[in-house]
XYZ file of C-alpha atoms in Angstrom:
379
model
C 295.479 -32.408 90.688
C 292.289 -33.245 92.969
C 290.467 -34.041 88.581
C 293.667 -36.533 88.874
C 292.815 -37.876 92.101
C 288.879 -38.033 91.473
C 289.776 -39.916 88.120
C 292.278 -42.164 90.061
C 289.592 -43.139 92.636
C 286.748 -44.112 89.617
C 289.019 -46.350 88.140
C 290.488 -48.032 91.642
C 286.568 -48.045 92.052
C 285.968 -49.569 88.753
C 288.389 -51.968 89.003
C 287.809 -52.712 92.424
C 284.043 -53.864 91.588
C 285.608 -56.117 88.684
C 288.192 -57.404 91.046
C 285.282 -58.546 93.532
C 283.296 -60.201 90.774
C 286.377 -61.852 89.409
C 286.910 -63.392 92.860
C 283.343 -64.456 94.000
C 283.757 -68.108 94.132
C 282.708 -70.449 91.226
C 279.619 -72.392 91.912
C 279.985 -75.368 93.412
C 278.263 -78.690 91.644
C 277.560 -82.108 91.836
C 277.546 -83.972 88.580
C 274.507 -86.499 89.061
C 274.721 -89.032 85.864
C 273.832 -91.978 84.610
C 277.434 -91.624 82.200
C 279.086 -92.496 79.450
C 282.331 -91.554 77.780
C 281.373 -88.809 75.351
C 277.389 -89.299 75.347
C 276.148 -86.266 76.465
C 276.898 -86.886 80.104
C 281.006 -87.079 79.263
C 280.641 -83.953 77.255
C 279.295 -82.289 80.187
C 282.244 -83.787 82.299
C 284.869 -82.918 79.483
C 283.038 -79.063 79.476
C 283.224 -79.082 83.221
C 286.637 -80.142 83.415
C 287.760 -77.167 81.169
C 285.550 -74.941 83.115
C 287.512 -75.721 86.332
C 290.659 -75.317 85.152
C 289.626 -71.799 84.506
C 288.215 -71.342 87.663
C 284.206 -70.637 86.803
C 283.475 -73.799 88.437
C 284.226 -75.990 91.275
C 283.222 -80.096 90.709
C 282.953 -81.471 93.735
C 281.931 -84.962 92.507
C 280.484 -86.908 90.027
C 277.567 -89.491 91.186
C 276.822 -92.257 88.921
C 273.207 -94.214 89.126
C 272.074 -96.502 86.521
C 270.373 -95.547 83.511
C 272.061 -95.013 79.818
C 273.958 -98.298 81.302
C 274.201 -100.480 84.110
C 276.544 -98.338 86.803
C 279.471 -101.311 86.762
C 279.907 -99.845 82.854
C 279.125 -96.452 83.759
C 281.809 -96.569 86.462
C 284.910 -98.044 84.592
C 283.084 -95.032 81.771
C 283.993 -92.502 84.693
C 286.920 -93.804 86.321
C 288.589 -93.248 82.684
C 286.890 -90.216 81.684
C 288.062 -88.496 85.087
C 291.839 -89.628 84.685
C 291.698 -88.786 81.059
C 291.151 -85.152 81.317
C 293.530 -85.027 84.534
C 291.011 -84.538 87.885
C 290.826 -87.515 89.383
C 292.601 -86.164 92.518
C 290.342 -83.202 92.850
C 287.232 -84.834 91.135
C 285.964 -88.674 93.123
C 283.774 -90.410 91.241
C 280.745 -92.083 93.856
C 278.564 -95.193 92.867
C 275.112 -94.906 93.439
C 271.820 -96.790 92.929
C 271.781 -99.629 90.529
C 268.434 -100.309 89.935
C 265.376 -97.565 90.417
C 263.258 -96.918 93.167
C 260.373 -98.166 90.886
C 260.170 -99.968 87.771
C 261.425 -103.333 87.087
C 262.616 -105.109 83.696
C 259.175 -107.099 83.466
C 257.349 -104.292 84.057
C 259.126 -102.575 81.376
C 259.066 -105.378 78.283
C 255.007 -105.046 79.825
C 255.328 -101.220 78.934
C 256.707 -102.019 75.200
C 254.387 -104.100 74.483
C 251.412 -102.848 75.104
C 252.069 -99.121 74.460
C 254.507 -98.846 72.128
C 255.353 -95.257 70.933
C 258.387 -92.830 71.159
C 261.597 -94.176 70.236
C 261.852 -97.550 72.318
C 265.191 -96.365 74.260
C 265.509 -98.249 76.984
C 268.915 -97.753 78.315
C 270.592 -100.260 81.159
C 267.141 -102.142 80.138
C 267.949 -103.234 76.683
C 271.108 -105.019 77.944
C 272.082 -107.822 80.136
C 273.295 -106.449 83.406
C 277.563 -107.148 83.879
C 277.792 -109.385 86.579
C 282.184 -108.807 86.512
C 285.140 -107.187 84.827
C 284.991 -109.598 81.965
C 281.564 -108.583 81.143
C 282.173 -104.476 80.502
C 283.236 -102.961 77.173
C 286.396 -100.815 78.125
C 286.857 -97.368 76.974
C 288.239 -96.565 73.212
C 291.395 -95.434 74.883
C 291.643 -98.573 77.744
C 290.413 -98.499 81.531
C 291.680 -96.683 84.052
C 295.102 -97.209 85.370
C 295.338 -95.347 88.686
C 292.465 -93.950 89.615
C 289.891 -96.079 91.810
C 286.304 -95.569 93.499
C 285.508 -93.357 96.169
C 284.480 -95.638 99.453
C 281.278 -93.013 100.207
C 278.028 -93.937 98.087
C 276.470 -91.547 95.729
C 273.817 -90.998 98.201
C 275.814 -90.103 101.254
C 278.160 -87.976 99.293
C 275.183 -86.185 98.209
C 274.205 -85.445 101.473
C 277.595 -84.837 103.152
C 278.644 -81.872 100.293
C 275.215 -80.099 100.990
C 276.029 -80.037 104.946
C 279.194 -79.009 104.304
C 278.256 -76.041 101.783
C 274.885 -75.420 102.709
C 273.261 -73.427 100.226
C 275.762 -72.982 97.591
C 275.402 -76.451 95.706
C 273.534 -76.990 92.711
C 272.949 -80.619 91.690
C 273.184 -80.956 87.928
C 270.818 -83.765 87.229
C 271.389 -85.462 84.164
C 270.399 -89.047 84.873
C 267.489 -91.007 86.408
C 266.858 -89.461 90.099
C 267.443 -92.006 92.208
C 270.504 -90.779 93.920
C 269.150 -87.599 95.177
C 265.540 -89.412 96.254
C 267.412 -91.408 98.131
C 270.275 -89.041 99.971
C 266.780 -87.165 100.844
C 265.050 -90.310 102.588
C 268.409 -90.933 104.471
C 268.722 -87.194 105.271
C 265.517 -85.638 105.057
C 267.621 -82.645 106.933
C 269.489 -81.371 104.067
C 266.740 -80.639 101.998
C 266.409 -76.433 103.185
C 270.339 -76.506 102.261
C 270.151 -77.807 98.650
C 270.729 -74.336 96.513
C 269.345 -75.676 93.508
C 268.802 -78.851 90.816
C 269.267 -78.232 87.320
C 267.432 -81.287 85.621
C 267.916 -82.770 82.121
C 264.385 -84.429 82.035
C 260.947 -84.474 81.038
C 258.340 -83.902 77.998
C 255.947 -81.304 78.487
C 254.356 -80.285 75.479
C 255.988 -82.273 72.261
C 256.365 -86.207 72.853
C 258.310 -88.561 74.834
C 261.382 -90.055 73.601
C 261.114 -93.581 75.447
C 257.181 -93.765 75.324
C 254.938 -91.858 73.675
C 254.057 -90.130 77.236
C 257.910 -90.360 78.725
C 260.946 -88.966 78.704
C 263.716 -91.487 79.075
C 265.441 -90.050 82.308
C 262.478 -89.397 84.578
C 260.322 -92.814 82.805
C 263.530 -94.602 84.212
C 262.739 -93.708 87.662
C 259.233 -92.313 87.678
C 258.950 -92.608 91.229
C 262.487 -90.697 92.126
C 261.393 -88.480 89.978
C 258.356 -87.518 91.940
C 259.817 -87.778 95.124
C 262.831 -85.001 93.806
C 260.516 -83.056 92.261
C 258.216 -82.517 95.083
C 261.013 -81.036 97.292
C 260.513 -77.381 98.510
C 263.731 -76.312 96.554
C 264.849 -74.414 93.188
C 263.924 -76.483 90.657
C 265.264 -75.334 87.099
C 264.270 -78.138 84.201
C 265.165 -78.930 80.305
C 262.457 -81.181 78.629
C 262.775 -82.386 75.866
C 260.714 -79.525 74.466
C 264.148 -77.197 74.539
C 266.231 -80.461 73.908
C 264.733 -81.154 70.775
C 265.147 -77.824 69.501
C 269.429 -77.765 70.503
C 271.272 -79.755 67.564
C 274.621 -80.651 66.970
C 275.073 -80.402 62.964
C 277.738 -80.918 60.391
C 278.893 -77.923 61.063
C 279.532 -77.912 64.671
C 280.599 -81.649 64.505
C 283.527 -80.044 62.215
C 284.505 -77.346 64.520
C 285.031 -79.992 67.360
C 286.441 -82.370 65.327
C 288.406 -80.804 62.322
C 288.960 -77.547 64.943
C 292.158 -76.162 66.225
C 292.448 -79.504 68.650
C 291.911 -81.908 66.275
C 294.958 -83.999 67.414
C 293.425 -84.142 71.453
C 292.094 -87.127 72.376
C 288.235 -85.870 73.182
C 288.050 -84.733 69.972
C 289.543 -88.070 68.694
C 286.746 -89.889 71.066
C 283.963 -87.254 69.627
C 285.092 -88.368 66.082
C 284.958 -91.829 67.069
C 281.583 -91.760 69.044
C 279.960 -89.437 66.997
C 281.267 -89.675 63.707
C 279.609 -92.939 62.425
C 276.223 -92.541 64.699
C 274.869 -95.796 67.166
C 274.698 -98.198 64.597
C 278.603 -97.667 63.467
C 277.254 -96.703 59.951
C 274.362 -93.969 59.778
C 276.614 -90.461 61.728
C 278.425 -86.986 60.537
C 281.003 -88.860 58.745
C 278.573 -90.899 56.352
C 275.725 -88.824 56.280
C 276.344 -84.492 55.956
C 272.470 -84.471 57.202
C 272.852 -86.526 60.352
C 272.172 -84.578 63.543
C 271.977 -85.366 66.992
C 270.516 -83.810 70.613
C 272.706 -81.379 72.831
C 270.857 -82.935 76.085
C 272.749 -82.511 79.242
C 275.265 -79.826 78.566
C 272.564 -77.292 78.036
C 272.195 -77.299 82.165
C 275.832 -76.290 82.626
C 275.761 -73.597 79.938
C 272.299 -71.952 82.143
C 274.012 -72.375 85.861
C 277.011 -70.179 84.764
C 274.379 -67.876 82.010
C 270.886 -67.924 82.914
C 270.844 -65.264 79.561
C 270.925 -68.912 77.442
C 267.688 -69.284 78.668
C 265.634 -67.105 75.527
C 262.202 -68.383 76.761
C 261.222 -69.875 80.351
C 257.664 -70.275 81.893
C 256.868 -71.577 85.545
C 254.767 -74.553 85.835
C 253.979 -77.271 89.271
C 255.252 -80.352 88.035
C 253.401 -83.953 88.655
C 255.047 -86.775 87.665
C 252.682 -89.965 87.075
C 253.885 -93.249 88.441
C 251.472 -94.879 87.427
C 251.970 -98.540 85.424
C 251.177 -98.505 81.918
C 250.890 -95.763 78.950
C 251.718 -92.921 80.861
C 253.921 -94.110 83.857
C 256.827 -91.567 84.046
C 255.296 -88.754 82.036
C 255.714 -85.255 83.273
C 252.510 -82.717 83.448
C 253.311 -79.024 84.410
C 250.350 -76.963 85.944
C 250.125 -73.515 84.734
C 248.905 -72.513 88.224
C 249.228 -73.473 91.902
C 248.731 -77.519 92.952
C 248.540 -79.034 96.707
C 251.674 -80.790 97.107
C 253.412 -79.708 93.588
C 256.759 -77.225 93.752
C 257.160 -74.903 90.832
C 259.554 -74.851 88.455
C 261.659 -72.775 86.174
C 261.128 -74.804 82.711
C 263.155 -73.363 79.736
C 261.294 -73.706 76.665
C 263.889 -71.755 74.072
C 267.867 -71.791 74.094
C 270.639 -68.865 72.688
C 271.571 -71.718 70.277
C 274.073 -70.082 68.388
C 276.027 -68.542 71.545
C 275.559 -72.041 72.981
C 277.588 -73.872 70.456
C 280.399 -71.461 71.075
C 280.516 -72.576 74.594
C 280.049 -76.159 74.181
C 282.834 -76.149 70.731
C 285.075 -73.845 73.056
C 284.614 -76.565 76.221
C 285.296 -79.849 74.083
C 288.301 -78.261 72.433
C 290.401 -75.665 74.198
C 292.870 -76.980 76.058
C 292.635 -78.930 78.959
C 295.326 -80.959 81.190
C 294.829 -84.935 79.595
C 296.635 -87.874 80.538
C 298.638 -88.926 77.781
C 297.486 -91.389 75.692
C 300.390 -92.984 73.567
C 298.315 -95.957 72.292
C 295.126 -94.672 71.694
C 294.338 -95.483 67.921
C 290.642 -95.142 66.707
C 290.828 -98.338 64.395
C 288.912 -98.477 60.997
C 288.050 -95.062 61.013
């Protein structure tokens, strides 16, 4: 009887441990974008979203600030994207900065044309700015029909859901910084109670994608950048040298697509957005070797597994602000600099357990509004 008991207590022990690790909270995040609907910022959303409704994470807002677009297109983006997948009432969605701290669009066409290089992505840059309504492109599936903006700015929200969880909030970066540079000038208190930033930015050792030197989400904003990045916080960054090496393929195209929820409307959008590439012609559809970038959702993946993470090194990050060649380029020192915070940069990704988790996110099942008229015409 007391073997009985002693075997009775390991497993109430046993389970007991799994029962507390099952109800630690999720983290809590901020979702800090410069968005669109299914770029790589709305697949982090759509993952997220999924990811919540599971309870492994808690979103408590998304923060828009120019950068892939001007924020009035980004926002109607996110107003829809938000209702779509059915958490608008537990997910706002907070405009932020429009234009960077630094940089201005003659001092980028000044860039271009004297140091060309990279891949000439310029973002909000290359298009005129929407003045009203009339001037957005609306969603594949139509704007948003109930769900509005949040009152608070990007910026204050920021710094309101760091007092109020102090300590527990990583800030999932995936845009130009100016949000967070500026909910830090405002509230230069909250900086001790940030938990972490996971960034989506930077070029250390392979090329820039904008410039030659630059990165296209910190060259957007060099000097946000170099304000964020000089905070005395947790600072966890993908460059482009793990980015480049993370890439959707036929193959995992088909899984989202052609998968089990090939009838659900992200992986109609995917299809659409994906399928026939920028240009409408060159993507998976038309060409079998087109590929593409993971970006963003690569930070999400490493705050709930840091195990994704196959090869990190620590480096103090300067960002140069600096007009011309290199303005916005990132330089990590192997050792200690005055004034420079390390940083956790990942260098190598689980790739193949990755794209489990990302075809898994974008497909399994997650509340949607219903879209009855959604039709993805010509394709």
């Amino acid at each position: 009887m007391r073997r009985l008991l002693i075997v009775a207590a390991s497993v109430v022990a046993l389970c007991g441990g799994q029962h507390s690790m099952a109800a630690s909270p999720p983290p809590k995040i901020i979702i800090d974008s410069d968005f669109g609907t299914l770029n790589d910022d709305g697949q982090l959303l759509a993952i997220a979203a999924q990811l919540q409704a599971r309870g492994r994470v808690e979103i408590l807002g998304l923060t828009l600030v120019s950068g892939n677009k001007w924020l009035r297109q980004e926002t109607a983006e996110a107003l829809k994207s938000v209702e779509r997948l059915g958490i608008a009432q537990q997910v706002g969605v907070y405009a932020g900065a429009n234009y960077p701290l630094s940089h201005d669009l003659a001092t980028v066409r000044a860039e271009q044309q004297m140091h060309p290089g990279g891949d000439g992505y310029l973002g909000a840059w290359s298009r005129p700015e929407p003045r009203s309504d009339a001037d957005l492109v609306a969603p594949p599936d139509g704007y948003a029909s109930h769900t509005e903006l949040r009152e608070q700015s990007a910026a204050e929200f920021i710094a309101d859901s760091i007092r109020r969880h102090p300590g527990e909030v990583t800030i999932l970066a995936i845009g130009p910084l100016t949000n967070i540079a500026l909910a830090v000038r405002r509230h230069p208190e909250i900086v001790p109670m940030i938990g972490q930033i996971i960034y989506m930015g930077g070029a250390f050792d392979v090329a820039g994608n904008t410039t030659a030197a630059a990165e296209f989400n910190w060259w957007f904003d060099p000097q946000a950048a170099r304000e964020v990045l000089g905070l005395p916080v947790r600072h966890v960054i993908f460059p482009l040298d793990v980015t480049d090496t993370v890439k959707i393929d036929k193959q995992v195209y088909d899984r989202v697509v052609y998968g089990a929820a090939r009838d659900g409307i992200i992986a109609r959008l995917f299809k659409q957005l994906n399928g026939y590439g920028y240009d409408g012609r060159n993507g998976f559809e038309t060409n079998p070797a087109y590929s593409t970038d993971v970006w963003d959702t690569l930070t999400l993946a490493y705050l709930l597994d840091q195990g994704y993470a196959r090869r990190t090194v620590q480096r103090w990050v300067e960002i140069d602000t600096r007009v011309g060649a290199t303005n916005g380029r990132s330089i990590g020192h192997a050792t200690a600099q005055p004034g420079l915070q390390p940083a956790t940069i990942v260098e190598r990704f689980d790739n193949r357990r990755f794209f489990d988790f990302y075809v898994d996110g974008l497909t399994a099942a997650v509340p949607v509004a219903p879209s009855p008229a959604y039709t993805v015409e010509g394709k």
